[in-house]
Coordinates of C-alpha atoms and ligand atoms in Angstrom, one line a residue:
M1 CA 134.2 -35.4 -66.9
N2 CA 136.6 -32.5 -66.9
L3 CA 139.9 -32.9 -64.9
C4 CA 142.6 -30.5 -63.8
L5 CA 146.2 -31.5 -63.1
G6 CA 147.7 -29.1 -60.5
I7 CA 151.4 -28.7 -59.7
E8 CA 152.7 -27.1 -56.5
S9 CA 156.4 -26.2 -56.1
T10 CA 156.7 -22.9 -54.2
A11 CA 158.9 -24.1 -51.4
H12 CA 159.7 -27.3 -49.5
T13 CA 156.8 -29.3 -51.0
F14 CA 156.5 -30.7 -54.5
G15 CA 152.9 -31.8 -55.1
I16 CA 150.7 -33.0 -58.0
A17 CA 147.0 -33.6 -57.9
I18 CA 144.2 -34.5 -60.2
V19 CA 140.8 -32.8 -59.4
T20 CA 137.5 -33.0 -61.2
F21 CA 135.9 -29.7 -62.2
D22 CA 133.2 -30.3 -59.5
G23 CA 135.9 -30.6 -56.8
K24 CA 136.5 -34.3 -56.3
V25 CA 140.1 -34.9 -55.5
L26 CA 141.1 -38.1 -57.4
A27 CA 144.7 -38.1 -56.3
N28 CA 146.9 -35.7 -54.3
V29 CA 150.5 -36.8 -54.0
K30 CA 153.3 -34.8 -52.4
D31 CA 156.8 -35.0 -51.1
A32 CA 158.5 -32.4 -48.9
V33 CA 162.1 -31.8 -48.1
S34 CA 162.9 -32.4 -44.5
L35 CA 166.1 -31.4 -42.7
T36 CA 167.7 -32.5 -39.5
S37 CA 169.7 -29.2 -39.2
G38 CA 170.1 -25.9 -41.0
G39 CA 167.6 -24.1 -43.2
M40 CA 166.3 -24.6 -46.7
I41 CA 168.7 -23.7 -49.5
P42 CA 166.5 -22.8 -52.5
S43 CA 168.8 -24.5 -55.1
E44 CA 168.9 -27.7 -53.2
V45 CA 165.2 -27.8 -52.7
A46 CA 164.7 -27.2 -56.4
Q47 CA 167.0 -30.2 -57.1
H48 CA 164.8 -32.3 -54.9
H49 CA 161.8 -31.2 -56.9
V50 CA 163.6 -32.0 -60.2
A51 CA 164.6 -35.4 -59.0
I52 CA 161.1 -36.6 -58.0
K53 CA 158.8 -34.8 -60.5
E54 CA 158.5 -37.7 -63.1
K55 CA 158.0 -40.3 -60.4
M56 CA 155.3 -38.1 -58.8
L57 CA 153.5 -37.7 -62.1
G58 CA 153.5 -41.4 -62.6
E59 CA 152.1 -41.9 -59.1
V60 CA 149.3 -39.3 -59.4
F61 CA 148.0 -40.9 -62.6
S62 CA 148.1 -44.4 -61.3
K63 CA 146.3 -43.3 -58.0
A64 CA 143.7 -41.4 -59.9
G65 CA 143.2 -44.2 -62.5
V66 CA 143.2 -41.7 -65.4
R67 CA 145.7 -40.8 -68.2
M68 CA 147.1 -37.6 -69.7
K69 CA 144.5 -37.7 -72.5
D70 CA 141.7 -37.4 -69.9
I71 CA 143.2 -34.1 -68.5
T72 CA 141.3 -30.9 -69.6
L73 CA 143.5 -28.3 -67.9
I74 CA 146.9 -27.9 -66.2
A75 CA 147.6 -25.5 -63.4
Y76 CA 150.8 -24.5 -61.6
S77 CA 151.8 -22.2 -58.7
R78 CA 153.2 -19.0 -60.2
G79 CA 154.2 -17.4 -56.8
P80 CA 154.9 -16.3 -54.3
G81 CA 157.8 -18.6 -53.5
L82 CA 161.4 -19.4 -54.0
A83 CA 162.3 -18.6 -57.6
P84 CA 164.3 -21.8 -58.3
C85 CA 161.5 -24.0 -56.9
L86 CA 158.8 -22.1 -58.8
R87 CA 160.7 -22.6 -62.0
V88 CA 160.7 -26.4 -61.6
G89 CA 156.9 -26.5 -61.3
R90 CA 156.4 -24.0 -64.1
D91 CA 158.8 -25.7 -66.5
F92 CA 157.2 -29.1 -65.9
A93 CA 153.7 -27.8 -66.2
K94 CA 154.5 -25.9 -69.4
Q95 CA 156.3 -28.8 -70.9
L96 CA 153.3 -31.1 -70.2
A97 CA 150.9 -28.5 -71.6
Q98 CA 152.8 -28.0 -74.8
E99 CA 153.5 -31.7 -75.4
H100 CA 149.9 -32.7 -74.8
H101 CA 148.1 -29.6 -76.2
K102 CA 146.4 -28.6 -72.9
P103 CA 145.6 -25.1 -71.7
L104 CA 147.8 -23.9 -68.9
I105 CA 146.9 -21.6 -66.0
G106 CA 149.4 -20.1 -63.4
V107 CA 147.7 -19.3 -60.1
N108 CA 148.7 -17.5 -56.9
H109 CA 149.6 -20.0 -54.2
C110 CA 148.2 -17.9 -51.3
I111 CA 144.9 -17.5 -53.0
A112 CA 144.7 -21.2 -53.7
H113 CA 145.1 -21.9 -49.9
L114 CA 142.1 -19.6 -49.3
T115 CA 139.8 -21.1 -52.0
I116 CA 140.5 -24.8 -51.2
G117 CA 139.8 -23.7 -47.6
D118 CA 136.3 -22.5 -48.6
F119 CA 135.7 -25.6 -50.7
F120 CA 136.3 -28.0 -47.8
A121 CA 134.9 -25.8 -45.1
G122 CA 131.7 -24.9 -47.0
S123 CA 132.3 -21.3 -46.0
T124 CA 130.9 -18.5 -48.3
D125 CA 132.5 -15.2 -47.1
P126 CA 134.9 -15.7 -44.2
V127 CA 137.8 -13.9 -42.6
Y128 CA 140.7 -16.2 -43.5
V129 CA 143.5 -16.8 -41.1
Y130 CA 146.3 -17.9 -43.3
V131 CA 149.3 -19.2 -41.3
S132 CA 152.0 -21.1 -43.2
G133 CA 155.8 -21.3 -43.2
V134 CA 156.4 -17.9 -44.9
N135 CA 152.9 -16.3 -44.7
T136 CA 150.9 -15.0 -41.8
Q137 CA 147.9 -13.0 -43.0
I138 CA 144.4 -12.2 -41.9
V139 CA 142.4 -11.8 -45.2
A140 CA 138.9 -11.1 -46.3
L141 CA 137.2 -10.3 -49.6
A142 CA 136.4 -6.6 -50.0
A143 CA 135.9 -4.7 -53.2
G144 CA 137.0 -7.4 -55.6
V145 CA 140.3 -8.1 -53.8
M146 CA 141.3 -10.6 -51.1
R147 CA 142.3 -7.7 -48.8
V148 CA 145.0 -8.2 -46.2
F149 CA 143.7 -6.8 -42.9
G150 CA 146.7 -7.8 -40.9
E151 CA 149.9 -9.6 -41.4
T152 CA 153.3 -10.3 -40.0
L153 CA 155.8 -7.5 -40.1
D154 CA 158.7 -9.8 -40.2
I155 CA 158.7 -13.6 -40.6
G156 CA 155.8 -16.0 -41.0
L157 CA 154.6 -17.9 -38.0
G158 CA 155.7 -21.3 -39.3
N159 CA 159.2 -20.0 -40.0
A160 CA 159.3 -18.4 -36.6
L161 CA 158.5 -21.7 -35.0
D162 CA 161.0 -23.5 -37.2
K163 CA 163.6 -21.0 -36.3
F164 CA 163.1 -21.6 -32.6
G165 CA 163.0 -25.3 -33.3
R166 CA 166.4 -25.1 -35.0
E167 CA 167.9 -23.4 -32.0
A168 CA 166.3 -26.0 -29.7
G169 CA 167.6 -28.9 -31.9
L170 CA 164.0 -30.1 -32.8
G171 CA 164.7 -30.5 -36.5
F172 CA 162.6 -29.2 -39.4
P173 CA 159.6 -28.7 -39.6
A174 CA 159.5 -27.9 -35.9
G175 CA 155.8 -26.9 -35.6
P176 CA 154.5 -30.4 -34.8
K177 CA 157.4 -31.1 -32.3
I178 CA 156.7 -27.8 -30.6
E179 CA 153.0 -28.7 -30.3
E180 CA 154.0 -32.0 -28.7
R181 CA 156.5 -30.5 -26.2
A182 CA 154.1 -27.7 -25.3
K183 CA 151.7 -30.2 -23.7
K184 CA 154.2 -30.6 -20.8
G185 CA 155.1 -26.9 -20.5
S186 CA 154.1 -24.0 -18.3
Y187 CA 153.9 -20.3 -19.1
V188 CA 156.9 -17.9 -19.1
E189 CA 156.3 -14.4 -20.3
L190 CA 157.4 -13.5 -23.8
P191 CA 157.1 -10.3 -25.8
Y192 CA 153.5 -10.0 -27.1
S193 CA 153.7 -8.0 -30.3
V194 CA 150.5 -6.7 -32.0
K195 CA 150.9 -3.4 -33.8
G196 CA 147.6 -2.1 -35.1
M197 CA 146.4 -5.0 -37.1
D198 CA 149.8 -6.5 -37.7
V199 CA 151.9 -8.9 -35.7
S200 CA 155.6 -9.6 -35.4
F201 CA 157.4 -12.7 -34.2
S202 CA 161.1 -12.3 -34.4
G203 CA 161.6 -10.5 -31.1
M204 CA 159.7 -13.3 -29.3
I205 CA 161.8 -15.9 -31.0
T206 CA 165.0 -14.1 -30.0
K207 CA 163.8 -13.9 -26.4
A208 CA 162.7 -17.5 -26.3
T209 CA 166.1 -18.6 -27.7
Q210 CA 167.9 -16.5 -25.0
L211 CA 165.9 -18.0 -22.2
L212 CA 166.6 -21.5 -23.6
K213 CA 170.3 -20.8 -23.5
K214 CA 170.0 -19.6 -19.9
G215 CA 168.6 -23.0 -19.0
E216 CA 164.8 -22.5 -19.3
L217 CA 163.0 -25.8 -20.1
V218 CA 162.3 -26.4 -23.8
E219 CA 158.8 -27.5 -22.9
N220 CA 158.1 -24.2 -21.2
M221 CA 159.4 -22.3 -24.2
C222 CA 157.2 -24.3 -26.6
Y223 CA 154.1 -23.8 -24.5
S224 CA 154.8 -20.0 -24.0
L225 CA 155.6 -19.5 -27.7
Q226 CA 152.3 -21.1 -28.7
E227 CA 150.2 -19.3 -26.2
T228 CA 151.7 -15.9 -27.1
C229 CA 151.7 -16.2 -30.9
F230 CA 148.3 -17.7 -31.0
A231 CA 146.8 -15.1 -28.7
M232 CA 148.2 -12.4 -31.0
L233 CA 146.5 -14.0 -34.0
V234 CA 143.2 -14.5 -32.2
E235 CA 143.2 -10.8 -31.2
V236 CA 143.8 -9.5 -34.8
T237 CA 141.2 -12.0 -36.2
E238 CA 138.6 -10.8 -33.8
R239 CA 139.2 -7.2 -34.8
A240 CA 139.0 -8.1 -38.5
L241 CA 135.6 -9.8 -37.8
A242 CA 134.4 -6.7 -35.9
H243 CA 135.5 -4.4 -38.8
T244 CA 134.2 -6.4 -41.7
G245 CA 131.0 -7.8 -40.0
K246 CA 131.8 -11.2 -41.5
Q247 CA 130.6 -14.2 -39.5
E248 CA 132.9 -17.1 -40.5
V249 CA 136.6 -17.8 -39.9
V250 CA 138.6 -20.2 -42.0
L251 CA 142.0 -21.3 -40.6
I252 CA 144.5 -22.5 -43.3
G253 CA 148.2 -23.0 -43.9
G254 CA 150.5 -25.6 -42.4
V255 CA 150.3 -24.1 -38.9
A256 CA 146.5 -24.7 -39.0
A257 CA 147.3 -28.3 -38.1
N258 CA 148.0 -27.1 -34.6
Q259 CA 145.2 -28.2 -32.2
R260 CA 145.9 -25.5 -29.6
L261 CA 145.5 -22.8 -32.3
C262 CA 142.3 -24.3 -33.4
E263 CA 141.0 -24.5 -29.9
M264 CA 141.8 -20.8 -29.2
M265 CA 140.2 -19.6 -32.4
K266 CA 137.2 -21.7 -31.7
I267 CA 136.7 -20.1 -28.2
M268 CA 136.8 -16.6 -29.7
C269 CA 134.5 -17.5 -32.5
E270 CA 131.9 -19.1 -30.2
A271 CA 131.9 -16.0 -28.0
R272 CA 131.0 -13.9 -31.1
N273 CA 128.5 -16.4 -32.6
T274 CA 130.9 -16.8 -35.5
K275 CA 131.3 -20.1 -37.4
F276 CA 134.8 -21.5 -37.2
Y277 CA 136.1 -23.9 -39.9
P278 CA 139.5 -25.6 -39.6
V279 CA 140.4 -27.1 -42.9
P280 CA 141.2 -30.9 -43.0
I281 CA 144.8 -31.3 -42.4
Q282 CA 145.6 -32.9 -45.8
Y283 CA 144.3 -29.7 -47.5
S284 CA 145.6 -27.1 -45.0
G285 CA 149.3 -27.3 -45.9
D286 CA 151.0 -27.0 -49.4
Q287 CA 149.7 -29.6 -51.9
G288 CA 148.7 -29.8 -55.6
A289 CA 144.9 -30.1 -55.1
M290 CA 144.6 -26.5 -54.1
I291 CA 146.5 -25.4 -57.2
A292 CA 144.2 -27.6 -59.4
W293 CA 141.1 -26.2 -57.7
Q294 CA 142.2 -22.6 -58.1
G295 CA 143.0 -23.4 -61.8
I296 CA 139.5 -24.7 -62.3
L297 CA 137.9 -21.5 -60.7
E298 CA 140.0 -19.2 -62.9
W299 CA 139.4 -21.3 -66.0
N300 CA 135.7 -21.3 -65.5
A301 CA 135.7 -17.5 -64.9
E302 CA 138.2 -16.4 -67.5
Q303 CA 139.0 -19.2 -70.0
R304 CA 142.6 -17.8 -69.8
N305 CA 145.5 -19.8 -71.3
D306 CA 148.9 -18.8 -69.9
V307 CA 150.9 -21.3 -72.0
E308 CA 152.8 -18.6 -74.1
L309 CA 154.1 -16.5 -71.2
A310 CA 153.9 -18.9 -68.3
E311 CA 155.4 -16.4 -65.9
I312 CA 156.5 -16.9 -62.3
Y313 CA 156.0 -14.2 -59.8
P314 CA 158.1 -14.9 -56.7
Y315 CA 156.8 -11.8 -54.8
E316 CA 153.1 -11.8 -56.0
R317 CA 150.9 -10.8 -53.1
T318 CA 147.5 -12.0 -52.1
D319 CA 146.0 -8.6 -52.7
D320 CA 147.5 -8.3 -56.2
I321 CA 144.9 -10.7 -57.5
H322 CA 141.6 -9.5 -58.9
V323 CA 138.9 -12.0 -57.8
T324 CA 137.0 -12.9 -60.9
W325 CA 135.5 -16.2 -59.7
R326 CA 133.4 -15.0 -56.9
K327 CA 130.6 -12.5 -56.7
E328 CA 130.3 -10.1 -53.7
Ligands
AMP401 P1 153.1 -24.6 -45.2 O1 154.1 -23.6 -45.6 O2 151.7 -24.1 -45.4 O3 153.3 -26.0 -45.9 O4 153.3 -24.9 -43.7 C1 154.5 -25.3 -43.2 C2 154.7 -24.8 -41.7 O5 153.7 -25.3 -40.9 C3 156.0 -25.2 -41.2 O6 156.7 -24.0 -40.7 C4 155.7 -26.1 -40.0 O7 156.5 -26.0 -38.9 C5 154.3 -25.6 -39.6 N1 153.5 -26.7 -38.9 C6 153.2 -27.9 -39.4 N2 152.5 -28.6 -38.4 C7 152.4 -27.7 -37.3 C8 151.8 -27.9 -36.0 N3 151.2 -29.0 -35.7 N4 151.9 -26.8 -35.2 C9 152.5 -25.7 -35.6 N5 153.1 -25.5 -36.8 C10 153.0 -26.5 -37.7
MG402 MG1 151.8 -22.5 -48.5

């Protein structure tokens, strides 16, 4: 049995997983930085990753019931992400690969979100709605590239929600708390901002923060933020479906855990006879299994070994990657 050890460290989460080459996740451990106030400071997050990496490695092996000698391939997240955090994962992966004479593959974190989404959804050629902390992209495969049909022009949706949460004293990550508070809120108009196929969130967050300071209920702001942001995403996704003629939607990234977003996407998909696949929550946010799975796909397609260079690419985009593991 061939096994891949995958390491994720692009941002707040440090994760390690062991996955079989046919996609069985033997163990998927992770630990994320959480904050009660302020934002992430890259060097501090990197220190968190350094402090826990050995313990996590021990944990993943004991949970999977295998040993280093059983591992065929090691994969790490090479970007995009915070450079100090990426370096921790890369250095650890490279050290393990060299010490134990294993091939090493660096993969794109965003692409890994998409392909683990397909694996668990069973989708073949979807429009991907990728909504994480930093990223908000509507993506689909076209001419050998995961083409970005629409994206945020400023901050990612998760970060936008977290930014509002910080102002409202909800702590980090704020997404789940906003979802909870929204259940008791009612609608107050906020700037709806779709520009062509792109979206922007920062004006809306500024407005919501101003209203909050003027005494508007936090529940109403949570509800209105969700309704407005999610409607924008649904609009662009529907247009991407119409343009591409694709008939599946896969929702991934940390924000995909939001039940209201899933519900709104589902309504649109049903109206168009399109299949909608939310990805199981444990695989929709950042974790090591997606890195391992993407490593396996690229290894099978390319037999590439990155151990010598082992680069990190903090700004690598989804559409920089040539898709070698899938036929169109
Ligand atoms: P990721 O970068 O993919 O790990 O996603 C992290 C982001 O997902 C953070 O910004 C969270 O606030 C957000 N998030 C997590 N759960 C929810 C939720 N239930 N609703 C909205 N956003 C969420
Ligand atoms: Mg992510």
